[in-house]
Tab-separated table of C-alpha atoms in Angstrom:
chain	number	residue	atom	x	y	z
A	1	UNK	CA	11.661	-6.513	26.594
A	2	UNK	CA	10.985	-4.125	29.416
A	3	UNK	CA	7.555	-3.416	30.148
A	4	UNK	CA	6.634	-0.012	31.570
A	5	UNK	CA	4.362	-0.008	34.675
A	6	UNK	CA	1.276	1.718	35.004
A	7	UNK	CA	-0.427	2.750	38.012
A	8	UNK	CA	0.664	-0.491	39.631
A	9	UNK	CA	-0.526	-2.621	36.702
A	10	UNK	CA	1.848	-4.553	34.153
A	11	UNK	CA	1.018	-4.788	30.535
A	12	UNK	CA	2.123	-7.789	28.528
A	13	UNK	CA	2.663	-7.289	25.045
A	14	UNK	CA	2.259	-10.046	22.330
A	15	UNK	CA	5.059	-11.778	21.107
A	16	UNK	CA	6.452	-11.125	17.716
A	17	UNK	CA	5.587	-14.898	16.524
A	18	UNK	CA	1.820	-14.108	17.218
A	19	UNK	CA	1.656	-10.728	15.542
A	20	UNK	CA	3.087	-12.499	12.481
A	21	UNK	CA	0.738	-15.145	12.719
A	22	UNK	CA	-2.299	-12.755	12.924
A	23	UNK	CA	-0.945	-10.628	9.767
A	24	UNK	CA	-0.983	-13.958	7.728
A	25	UNK	CA	-4.554	-15.002	8.746
A	26	UNK	CA	-5.778	-11.677	7.785
A	27	UNK	CA	-3.841	-11.661	4.312
A	28	UNK	CA	-5.481	-15.149	3.697
A	29	UNK	CA	-8.884	-13.932	4.445
A	30	UNK	CA	-8.668	-11.008	2.312
A	31	UNK	CA	-7.506	-13.349	-0.545
A	32	UNK	CA	-10.392	-15.767	-0.171
A	33	UNK	CA	-12.772	-13.006	-0.170
A	34	UNK	CA	-11.368	-11.504	-3.459
A	35	UNK	CA	-11.729	-14.599	-5.220
A	36	UNK	CA	-14.973	-15.590	-3.984
A	37	UNK	CA	-13.725	-18.664	-1.818
A	38	UNK	CA	-14.966	-19.830	1.363
A	39	UNK	CA	-17.731	-22.303	2.781
A	40	UNK	CA	-20.563	-20.262	0.942
A	41	UNK	CA	-19.442	-20.622	-2.658
A	42	UNK	CA	-21.902	-19.458	-5.429
A	43	UNK	CA	-23.967	-21.831	-7.621
A	44	UNK	CA	-22.460	-22.165	-11.218
A	45	UNK	CA	-25.929	-22.675	-12.690
A	46	UNK	CA	-27.913	-19.971	-11.033
A	47	UNK	CA	-25.052	-17.698	-9.112
A	48	UNK	CA	-26.479	-16.009	-5.989
A	49	UNK	CA	-29.781	-17.983	-6.252
A	50	UNK	CA	-31.071	-20.339	-3.602
A	51	UNK	CA	-32.307	-23.743	-4.582
A	52	UNK	CA	-36.074	-23.527	-5.532
A	53	UNK	CA	-38.846	-25.301	-7.179
A	54	UNK	CA	-41.125	-22.679	-8.476
A	55	UNK	CA	-43.871	-22.608	-7.773
A	56	UNK	CA	-43.082	-23.863	-4.386
A	57	UNK	CA	-46.914	-24.252	-3.511
A	58	UNK	CA	-49.631	-24.964	-6.013
A	59	UNK	CA	-52.763	-26.887	-7.433
A	60	UNK	CA	-52.407	-28.667	-10.162
A	61	UNK	CA	-55.431	-30.364	-11.899
A	62	UNK	CA	-55.295	-34.047	-13.096
A	63	UNK	CA	-54.948	-34.301	-16.734
A	64	UNK	CA	-53.629	-30.808	-17.443
A	65	UNK	CA	-50.172	-30.476	-18.240
A	66	UNK	CA	-48.509	-27.997	-15.910
A	67	UNK	CA	-44.886	-26.495	-16.040
A	68	UNK	CA	-42.418	-26.146	-13.114
A	69	UNK	CA	-38.996	-24.469	-12.799
A	70	UNK	CA	-35.988	-25.361	-10.828
A	71	UNK	CA	-33.489	-22.624	-9.845
A	72	UNK	CA	-30.208	-22.761	-7.782
A	73	UNK	CA	-27.798	-25.589	-7.144
A	74	UNK	CA	-26.306	-27.758	-9.990
A	75	UNK	CA	-27.509	-29.792	-12.938
A	76	UNK	CA	-28.912	-32.749	-13.204
A	77	UNK	CA	-31.582	-32.714	-10.997
A	78	UNK	CA	-32.928	-35.912	-9.338
A	79	UNK	CA	-36.756	-35.481	-8.768
A	80	UNK	CA	-39.001	-37.749	-6.455
A	81	UNK	CA	-42.547	-37.719	-5.694
A	82	UNK	CA	-44.357	-38.776	-2.335
A	83	UNK	CA	-46.806	-40.371	-4.236
A	84	UNK	CA	-45.640	-41.484	-7.666
A	85	UNK	CA	-48.934	-43.309	-8.858
A	86	UNK	CA	-50.931	-39.739	-8.590
A	87	UNK	CA	-48.061	-37.429	-9.581
A	88	UNK	CA	-45.473	-39.426	-11.701
A	89	UNK	CA	-42.212	-37.294	-12.084
A	90	UNK	CA	-39.007	-37.889	-14.451
A	91	UNK	CA	-36.196	-39.376	-12.579
A	92	UNK	CA	-33.969	-36.725	-13.569
A	93	UNK	CA	-34.069	-33.413	-15.311
A	94	UNK	CA	-31.006	-31.905	-17.035
A	95	UNK	CA	-32.444	-28.410	-17.377
A	96	UNK	CA	-34.386	-25.848	-15.537
A	97	UNK	CA	-37.970	-26.734	-16.444
A	98	UNK	CA	-40.155	-29.779	-16.731
A	99	UNK	CA	-43.824	-30.412	-17.119
A	100	UNK	CA	-45.989	-32.743	-14.827
A	101	UNK	CA	-49.341	-34.268	-15.666
A	102	UNK	CA	-51.203	-35.758	-12.794
A	103	UNK	CA	-53.436	-38.434	-12.651
A	104	UNK	CA	-57.235	-38.314	-11.177
A	105	UNK	CA	-56.814	-38.973	-7.335
A	106	UNK	CA	-59.428	-41.502	-6.016
A	107	UNK	CA	-58.167	-40.675	-2.396
A	108	UNK	CA	-58.560	-37.208	-1.332
A	109	UNK	CA	-56.906	-35.346	1.865
A	110	UNK	CA	-58.784	-35.652	4.976
A	111	UNK	CA	-60.355	-33.092	7.191
A	112	UNK	CA	-61.205	-31.054	3.881
A	113	UNK	CA	-64.474	-28.913	4.593
A	114	UNK	CA	-67.668	-29.506	3.097
A	115	UNK	CA	-67.467	-27.975	-0.445
A	116	UNK	CA	-63.894	-27.588	-0.690
A	117	UNK	CA	-62.086	-28.713	-3.978
A	118	UNK	CA	-61.053	-32.410	-3.640
A	119	UNK	CA	-57.299	-32.693	-3.320
A	120	UNK	CA	-54.585	-34.830	-2.706
A	121	UNK	CA	-51.419	-33.205	-1.304
A	122	UNK	CA	-48.237	-34.612	-2.827
A	123	UNK	CA	-44.435	-33.614	-2.185
A	124	UNK	CA	-42.072	-33.137	-4.876
A	125	UNK	CA	-38.379	-33.158	-4.060
A	126	UNK	CA	-35.453	-32.124	-6.082
A	127	UNK	CA	-31.901	-32.891	-5.045
A	128	UNK	CA	-29.201	-30.730	-6.915
A	129	UNK	CA	-25.764	-32.054	-8.021
A	130	UNK	CA	-24.246	-30.359	-5.207
A	131	UNK	CA	-26.219	-32.267	-2.663
A	132	UNK	CA	-28.998	-29.402	-1.915
A	133	UNK	CA	-32.469	-30.401	-1.686
A	134	UNK	CA	-35.689	-28.263	-2.763
A	135	UNK	CA	-39.289	-29.213	-1.666
A	136	UNK	CA	-42.463	-28.375	-3.481
A	137	UNK	CA	-46.089	-28.879	-2.192
A	138	UNK	CA	-48.295	-29.697	-4.950
A	139	UNK	CA	-52.136	-29.996	-4.431
A	140	UNK	CA	-53.373	-32.533	-7.230
A	141	UNK	CA	-57.265	-31.508	-7.649
A	142	UNK	CA	-59.647	-33.841	-9.119
A	143	UNK	CA	-60.285	-33.283	-12.897
A	144	UNK	CA	-64.173	-32.592	-12.172
A	145	UNK	CA	-64.847	-33.249	-15.995
A	146	UNK	CA	-63.799	-36.796	-15.771
A	147	UNK	CA	-66.618	-39.323	-15.123
A	148	UNK	CA	-69.503	-36.577	-16.070
A	149	UNK	CA	-69.518	-37.722	-19.771
A	150	UNK	CA	-71.069	-36.170	-22.994
A	151	UNK	CA	-74.516	-37.168	-23.761
A	152	UNK	CA	-75.839	-37.068	-27.121
A	153	UNK	CA	-79.669	-36.390	-27.226
A	154	UNK	CA	-82.301	-35.278	-29.561
A	155	UNK	CA	-81.469	-35.018	-33.429
A	156	UNK	CA	-82.639	-33.672	-36.481
A	157	UNK	CA	-81.563	-36.112	-38.792
A	158	UNK	CA	-82.289	-37.216	-42.503
A	159	UNK	CA	-83.163	-40.805	-43.096
A	160	UNK	CA	-79.626	-42.796	-43.196
A	161	UNK	CA	-79.119	-46.510	-43.261
A	162	UNK	CA	-76.132	-46.540	-41.043
A	163	UNK	CA	-77.781	-44.361	-38.239
A	164	UNK	CA	-79.642	-47.034	-36.747
A	165	UNK	CA	-76.558	-49.522	-36.600
A	166	UNK	CA	-74.345	-47.261	-34.603
A	167	UNK	CA	-74.581	-47.369	-30.651
A	168	UNK	CA	-73.387	-45.001	-27.923
A	169	UNK	CA	-72.443	-41.469	-28.731
A	170	UNK	CA	-73.726	-40.789	-32.212
A	171	UNK	CA	-74.174	-37.696	-34.187
A	172	UNK	CA	-75.709	-38.051	-38.041
A	173	UNK	CA	-74.129	-37.091	-41.064
A	174	UNK	CA	-76.137	-34.555	-42.875
A	175	UNK	CA	-77.973	-33.128	-39.851
A	176	UNK	CA	-77.809	-31.666	-36.475
A	177	UNK	CA	-77.242	-33.733	-32.878
A	178	UNK	CA	-77.724	-32.207	-29.597
A	179	UNK	CA	-75.142	-32.787	-26.998
A	180	UNK	CA	-74.878	-32.062	-23.246
A	181	UNK	CA	-72.449	-32.188	-20.636
A	182	UNK	CA	-72.911	-31.686	-16.631
A	183	UNK	CA	-69.872	-30.497	-14.430
A	184	UNK	CA	-69.850	-31.199	-10.675
A	185	UNK	CA	-67.009	-30.995	-8.245
A	186	UNK	CA	-67.767	-32.775	-4.764
A	187	UNK	CA	-71.630	-32.476	-5.382
A	188	UNK	CA	-70.879	-28.789	-6.263
A	189	UNK	CA	-72.661	-27.679	-9.539
A	190	UNK	CA	-70.706	-25.634	-11.791
A	191	UNK	CA	-73.201	-22.947	-12.661
A	192	UNK	CA	-72.764	-19.822	-14.844
A	193	UNK	CA	-69.013	-20.768	-15.831
A	194	UNK	CA	-67.548	-20.432	-19.128
A	195	UNK	CA	-66.585	-23.873	-20.938
A	196	UNK	CA	-64.767	-24.275	-24.569
A	197	UNK	CA	-66.026	-26.695	-26.726
A	198	UNK	CA	-63.696	-27.974	-29.568
A	199	UNK	CA	-64.241	-30.449	-32.373
A	200	UNK	CA	-60.769	-32.288	-32.398
A	201	UNK	CA	-61.458	-34.631	-35.060
A	202	UNK	CA	-64.408	-35.046	-37.576
A	203	UNK	CA	-66.186	-33.447	-40.411
A	204	UNK	CA	-68.539	-31.403	-38.189
A	205	UNK	CA	-68.974	-28.102	-36.448
A	206	UNK	CA	-70.473	-26.751	-32.990
A	207	UNK	CA	-73.366	-24.603	-32.982
A	208	UNK	CA	-74.284	-22.217	-30.143
A	209	UNK	CA	-78.140	-22.775	-29.684
A	210	UNK	CA	-78.789	-19.390	-28.292
A	211	UNK	CA	-76.919	-17.185	-30.749
A	212	UNK	CA	-76.343	-19.469	-33.872
A	213	UNK	CA	-72.598	-19.154	-33.757
A	214	UNK	CA	-70.778	-21.887	-34.986
A	215	UNK	CA	-67.189	-23.380	-35.526
A	216	UNK	CA	-64.954	-25.959	-34.643
A	217	UNK	CA	-64.467	-24.015	-31.449
A	218	UNK	CA	-67.171	-22.169	-29.355
A	219	UNK	CA	-67.321	-20.778	-25.984
A	220	UNK	CA	-70.649	-21.322	-23.957
A	221	UNK	CA	-71.610	-20.699	-20.302
A	222	UNK	CA	-73.116	-23.572	-18.171
A	223	UNK	CA	-76.585	-22.670	-16.725
A	224	UNK	CA	-77.877	-22.629	-13.062
A	225	UNK	CA	-77.485	-26.564	-13.033
A	226	UNK	CA	-74.064	-26.642	-14.323
A	227	UNK	CA	-75.255	-28.145	-17.585
A	228	UNK	CA	-73.778	-27.135	-20.997
A	229	UNK	CA	-75.926	-27.733	-24.194
A	230	UNK	CA	-74.633	-27.654	-27.741
A	231	UNK	CA	-75.306	-28.756	-31.277
A	232	UNK	CA	-73.120	-30.629	-33.508
A	233	UNK	CA	-73.910	-30.037	-37.007
A	234	UNK	CA	-72.123	-32.837	-39.189
A	235	UNK	CA	-71.550	-32.582	-43.085
A	236	UNK	CA	-72.933	-35.363	-44.971
A	237	UNK	CA	-70.815	-38.163	-45.959
A	238	UNK	CA	-69.560	-41.542	-44.644
A	239	UNK	CA	-69.355	-42.734	-41.133
A	240	UNK	CA	-66.407	-41.624	-39.322
A	241	UNK	CA	-64.800	-41.499	-35.895
A	242	UNK	CA	-64.741	-38.123	-34.282
A	243	UNK	CA	-63.769	-36.595	-30.998
A	244	UNK	CA	-65.172	-33.569	-28.884
A	245	UNK	CA	-63.248	-31.819	-26.078
A	246	UNK	CA	-64.936	-29.881	-23.381
A	247	UNK	CA	-62.743	-27.733	-21.389
A	248	UNK	CA	-63.277	-25.334	-18.393
A	249	UNK	CA	-62.022	-21.729	-19.501
A	250	UNK	CA	-61.184	-20.633	-16.000
A	251	UNK	CA	-58.771	-23.681	-15.259
A	252	UNK	CA	-57.961	-25.338	-18.545
A	253	UNK	CA	-59.587	-28.811	-17.019
A	254	UNK	CA	-60.665	-30.699	-20.136
A	255	UNK	CA	-62.478	-34.137	-20.830
A	256	UNK	CA	-62.295	-35.604	-24.442
A	257	UNK	CA	-65.365	-37.771	-25.482
A	258	UNK	CA	-65.096	-39.999	-28.732
A	259	UNK	CA	-68.133	-40.359	-30.822
A	260	UNK	CA	-69.483	-41.631	-34.039
A	261	UNK	CA	-70.620	-39.517	-36.928
A	262	UNK	CA	-73.090	-42.062	-38.763
A	263	UNK	CA	-73.028	-41.376	-42.570
A	264	UNK	CA	-75.547	-41.978	-45.073
A	265	UNK	CA	-77.578	-40.666	-48.057
A	266	UNK	CA	-79.163	-37.302	-47.223
A	267	UNK	CA	-82.864	-37.415	-47.998
A	268	UNK	CA	-83.206	-33.585	-47.420
A	269	UNK	CA	-84.761	-31.775	-49.963
A	270	UNK	CA	-84.657	-27.817	-50.082
A	271	UNK	CA	-87.442	-25.802	-50.982
A	272	UNK	CA	-86.727	-22.318	-52.895
A	273	UNK	CA	-89.702	-19.833	-52.972
A	274	UNK	CA	-89.835	-18.430	-55.549
A	275	UNK	CA	-87.492	-20.903	-57.477
A	276	UNK	CA	-88.143	-18.861	-61.013
A	277	UNK	CA	-87.689	-15.281	-61.783
A	278	UNK	CA	-88.226	-13.529	-65.342
A	279	UNK	CA	-87.077	-9.920	-66.107
A	280	UNK	CA	-88.694	-8.254	-69.531
A	281	UNK	CA	-87.083	-5.215	-71.226
A	282	UNK	CA	-88.828	-2.041	-71.640
A	283	UNK	CA	-88.820	-2.606	-75.452
A	284	UNK	CA	-87.457	-4.897	-78.031
A	285	UNK	CA	-84.134	-3.253	-77.807
A	286	UNK	CA	-83.078	-3.730	-74.258
A	287	UNK	CA	-83.011	-6.770	-72.200
A	288	UNK	CA	-84.837	-6.978	-68.750
A	289	UNK	CA	-83.584	-5.829	-65.435
A	290	UNK	CA	-84.693	-5.992	-61.977
A	291	UNK	CA	-84.460	-7.432	-58.712
A	292	UNK	CA	-86.257	-10.094	-56.490
A	293	UNK	CA	-86.027	-11.861	-53.262
A	294	UNK	CA	-86.172	-15.693	-52.472
A	295	UNK	CA	-86.479	-17.866	-49.323
A	296	UNK	CA	-84.761	-21.173	-48.780
A	297	UNK	CA	-86.687	-23.613	-46.381
A	298	UNK	CA	-86.434	-27.321	-45.245
A	299	UNK	CA	-82.540	-27.470	-44.609
A	300	UNK	CA	-80.113	-26.735	-42.265
A	301	UNK	CA	-78.456	-23.079	-41.964
A	302	UNK	CA	-76.482	-21.570	-42.840
A	303	UNK	CA	-77.353	-21.477	-46.549
A	304	UNK	CA	-75.029	-20.580	-49.422
A	305	UNK	CA	-76.036	-19.105	-52.826
A	306	UNK	CA	-73.777	-18.783	-55.603
A	307	UNK	CA	-74.739	-17.235	-59.154
A	308	UNK	CA	-73.694	-19.324	-62.051
A	309	UNK	CA	-73.573	-16.388	-64.351
A	310	UNK	CA	-72.372	-13.537	-62.649
A	311	UNK	CA	-72.403	-11.112	-65.605
A	312	UNK	CA	-76.525	-11.799	-66.036
A	313	UNK	CA	-77.433	-12.180	-62.168
A	314	UNK	CA	-75.814	-11.471	-58.825
A	315	UNK	CA	-77.261	-12.671	-55.529
A	316	UNK	CA	-76.467	-10.858	-52.175
A	317	UNK	CA	-75.741	-12.046	-49.420
A	318	UNK	CA	-73.693	-15.272	-50.444
A	319	UNK	CA	-74.416	-16.860	-47.145
A	320	UNK	CA	-77.804	-16.560	-45.111
A	321	UNK	CA	-77.582	-18.085	-41.666
A	322	UNK	CA	-81.585	-17.492	-40.770
A	323	UNK	CA	-84.210	-20.003	-41.009
A	324	UNK	CA	-85.647	-19.722	-43.697
A	325	UNK	CA	-82.636	-18.296	-45.477
A	326	UNK	CA	-83.002	-14.929	-47.117
A	327	UNK	CA	-81.427	-13.843	-50.499
A	328	UNK	CA	-81.683	-10.929	-52.932
A	329	UNK	CA	-81.159	-11.539	-56.702
A	330	UNK	CA	-80.347	-8.748	-59.115
A	331	UNK	CA	-80.387	-8.587	-62.910
A	332	UNK	CA	-78.796	-5.222	-63.628
A	333	UNK	CA	-77.232	-5.590	-67.366
A	334	UNK	CA	-79.845	-4.387	-70.038
A	335	UNK	CA	-77.620	-5.499	-72.767
A	336	UNK	CA	-77.238	-9.389	-71.808
A	337	UNK	CA	-80.413	-11.553	-72.239
A	338	UNK	CA	-80.464	-15.149	-71.591
A	339	UNK	CA	-80.921	-17.749	-68.701
A	340	UNK	CA	-78.921	-17.898	-65.498
A	341	UNK	CA	-79.001	-20.109	-62.320
A	342	UNK	CA	-78.248	-19.696	-58.697
A	343	UNK	CA	-77.152	-22.786	-56.790
A	344	UNK	CA	-78.358	-23.121	-53.082
A	345	UNK	CA	-76.769	-25.453	-50.562
A	346	UNK	CA	-77.369	-25.810	-46.895
A	347	UNK	CA	-74.830	-26.817	-44.105
A	348	UNK	CA	-75.031	-30.562	-44.881
A	349	UNK	CA	-74.806	-30.558	-48.602
A	350	UNK	CA	-78.417	-30.429	-49.614
A	351	UNK	CA	-79.117	-28.662	-52.992
A	352	UNK	CA	-81.690	-26.705	-54.922
A	353	UNK	CA	-81.512	-24.004	-57.888
A	354	UNK	CA	-83.248	-20.799	-58.932
A	355	UNK	CA	-83.637	-20.036	-62.244
A	356	UNK	CA	-83.281	-16.575	-63.504
A	357	UNK	CA	-84.320	-15.362	-67.323
A	358	UNK	CA	-83.819	-11.883	-68.739
A	359	UNK	CA	-85.376	-11.316	-72.118
A	360	UNK	CA	-86.016	-8.421	-74.718
A	361	UNK	CA	-89.395	-6.596	-74.206
A	362	UNK	CA	-92.336	-6.795	-77.058
A	363	UNK	CA	-92.848	-3.257	-77.620
A	364	UNK	CA	-91.075	-1.614	-80.936
A	365	UNK	CA	-88.179	0.318	-79.869
A	366	UNK	CA	-88.101	4.064	-80.891
A	367	UNK	CA	-86.004	5.070	-83.624
A	368	UNK	CA	-83.071	7.100	-82.155
A	369	UNK	CA	-82.503	10.744	-82.760
A	370	UNK	CA	-80.046	11.386	-85.830
A	371	UNK	CA	-78.253	14.456	-86.562
A	372	UNK	CA	-76.289	15.378	-89.793
A	373	UNK	CA	-73.743	16.631	-89.487
A	374	UNK	CA	-72.490	15.641	-86.147
A	375	UNK	CA	-70.128	18.128	-85.892
A	376	UNK	CA	-69.430	21.730	-87.247
A	377	UNK	CA	-66.981	24.476	-87.128
A	378	UNK	CA	-68.055	28.273	-86.995
A	379	UNK	CA	-65.975	31.449	-87.550
A	380	UNK	CA	-66.933	34.567	-85.214
A	381	UNK	CA	-70.749	35.786	-86.330
A	382	UNK	CA	-71.105	32.673	-88.429
A	383	UNK	CA	-74.213	30.407	-88.362
A	384	UNK	CA	-74.308	26.698	-89.247
A	385	UNK	CA	-77.230	24.500	-89.696
A	386	UNK	CA	-77.703	20.637	-88.790
A	387	UNK	CA	-80.602	18.448	-89.896
A	388	UNK	CA	-82.678	16.350	-87.175
A	389	UNK	CA	-84.612	13.246	-87.764
A	390	UNK	CA	-86.019	10.318	-86.198
A	391	UNK	CA	-86.974	9.917	-82.270
A	392	UNK	CA	-90.510	9.657	-81.010
A	393	UNK	CA	-91.802	12.995	-81.627
A	394	UNK	CA	-91.163	15.453	-84.478
A	395	UNK	CA	-90.962	18.433	-81.655
A	396	UNK	CA	-87.315	18.870	-80.785
A	397	UNK	CA	-85.382	21.460	-78.404
A	398	UNK	CA	-81.800	22.208	-78.171
A	399	UNK	CA	-79.319	23.354	-75.118
A	400	UNK	CA	-75.746	24.182	-74.964
A	401	UNK	CA	-73.313	25.170	-72.078
A	402	UNK	CA	-71.404	27.789	-74.219
A	403	UNK	CA	-72.607	31.329	-73.616
A	404	UNK	CA	-71.107	32.363	-77.017
A	405	UNK	CA	-73.405	29.959	-78.908
A	406	UNK	CA	-77.032	30.619	-79.541
A	407	UNK	CA	-79.040	27.606	-80.610
A	408	UNK	CA	-82.700	27.483	-82.105
A	409	UNK	CA	-84.936	24.695	-83.701
A	410	UNK	CA	-87.020	25.288	-86.626
A	411	UNK	CA	-88.939	22.054	-87.250
A	412	UNK	CA	-86.304	19.548	-88.142
A	413	UNK	CA	-83.351	21.910	-88.606
A	414	UNK	CA	-81.144	23.047	-85.845
A	415	UNK	CA	-79.031	26.321	-86.100
A	416	UNK	CA	-76.153	27.357	-84.000
A	417	UNK	CA	-74.372	30.919	-84.372
A	418	UNK	CA	-71.198	31.977	-82.793
A	419	UNK	CA	-71.750	35.360	-81.375
A	420	UNK	CA	-69.648	38.366	-82.086
A	421	UNK	CA	-68.164	40.715	-85.080
A	422	UNK	CA	-67.513	38.553	-88.163
A	423	UNK	CA	-63.587	37.529	-88.168
A	424	UNK	CA	-61.429	35.050	-87.746
A	425	UNK	CA	-61.247	35.282	-83.892
A	426	UNK	CA	-58.589	33.565	-81.647
A	427	UNK	CA	-58.260	30.471	-80.062
A	428	UNK	CA	-60.493	27.398	-80.186
A	429	UNK	CA	-63.129	25.802	-78.177
A	430	UNK	CA	-65.039	22.527	-78.743
A	431	UNK	CA	-68.478	22.734	-77.106
A	432	UNK	CA	-71.988	20.220	-77.272
A	433	UNK	CA	-75.008	21.209	-78.405
A	434	UNK	CA	-78.007	18.582	-77.040
A	435	UNK	CA	-80.891	17.622	-79.052
A	436	UNK	CA	-83.901	16.059	-77.474
A	437	UNK	CA	-87.431	15.238	-78.284
A	438	UNK	CA	-88.183	14.587	-74.417
A	439	UNK	CA	-87.326	10.916	-74.513
A	440	UNK	CA	-84.149	10.596	-76.495
A	441	UNK	CA	-81.223	12.742	-77.223
A	442	UNK	CA	-78.365	13.407	-79.677
A	443	UNK	CA	-75.438	15.755	-79.552
A	444	UNK	CA	-73.615	18.082	-82.091
A	445	UNK	CA	-69.917	19.082	-81.436
A	446	UNK	CA	-69.245	22.739	-82.251
A	447	UNK	CA	-65.814	24.048	-82.927
A	448	UNK	CA	-65.809	28.003	-82.593
A	449	UNK	CA	-63.173	30.637	-81.506
A	450	UNK	CA	-62.573	31.057	-77.957
A	451	UNK	CA	-62.582	34.945	-78.422
A	452	UNK	CA	-63.802	37.117	-81.377
A	453	UNK	CA	-62.681	40.568	-82.254
């Protein structure tokens, strides 16, 4: 091939074979790119995601289960811990998440500043199925609740045969027992922090001594010394093994304590004042009605009161958490006479009763007012008469709401007149005329035309 000369320089063109080779190489690269090939192939488990342990840096409290995730590379993943005695890990994971439960480190990192959280730094390594490695740094913090055990202190317990035989952490059945817990980290008190207390096992409830709130779980705040004080209120019954959990709300760190609920027979007797109520009717025709208040002493609140005969007497409220307990009873049915019993129990099973009696009065009931007839029918301009008898007085009066009727009483005779010209009228209206002697009353039904001619 002839090459033209340019200003004294010779330009050498590429050979045909080198041009063909370059085109083939370009086509090959385009094919690989379109197929996703090449040395940086995507991850089949997490395409486009780098191999990581999440979180890559974290603080894990001893004894608190914590979940970690793995993304990228290929399953299964092989896990190793730089300090397996402090942070044991599964040898392999065939998923994208796993849970770690660290042991309490006895030795912590050197060089920690004064007052710092005691930690032991552990390296967690994951190796993917394609040979890639991912590393996470985990600071295992000491569980500051471990080693600062619950102390069972003052008790308000009934006399029980088995209480004296139990040793260690003991709460009494049928009574209340104080419990205290102090939390300290590296000499630093955990003051004014929220703690959750749980009864994990046992027939008992926890009580907030400040508010009286109670249940199988309560939340308290530590005082300025880092101490938590609560009350365990155990139900009356036999001896049993129970479990209490104390958990710091912000970190989830917890410690469990086993204790004994020492059983026995409660000697507590409730005192109810007054324990008897009698309601007498106004006369011998009606039963007594009324209300009253009674107080409950010498037990363990909350108190519960239940009426054995609700149709005769009701009690409100059904539960009183005050000391003494305060209840209101009401006998409101004047047609029922008899005796009813209200049963009162406290939180630990002690019991007392309140007796309620309703009876007829001794005064003779007045004879009711009687009318004859009790219903009349009038035409326009017509007057009807009704005889009146009985009652507490012979002086009667009458009224009606129908403006077309005129009513008058003369002695023991009621006269009712339909106004208007004499005639049959149109339509029909039924009205009531009420007769009274000032104490009782009776009614007469009057049917008359709606309009008169």
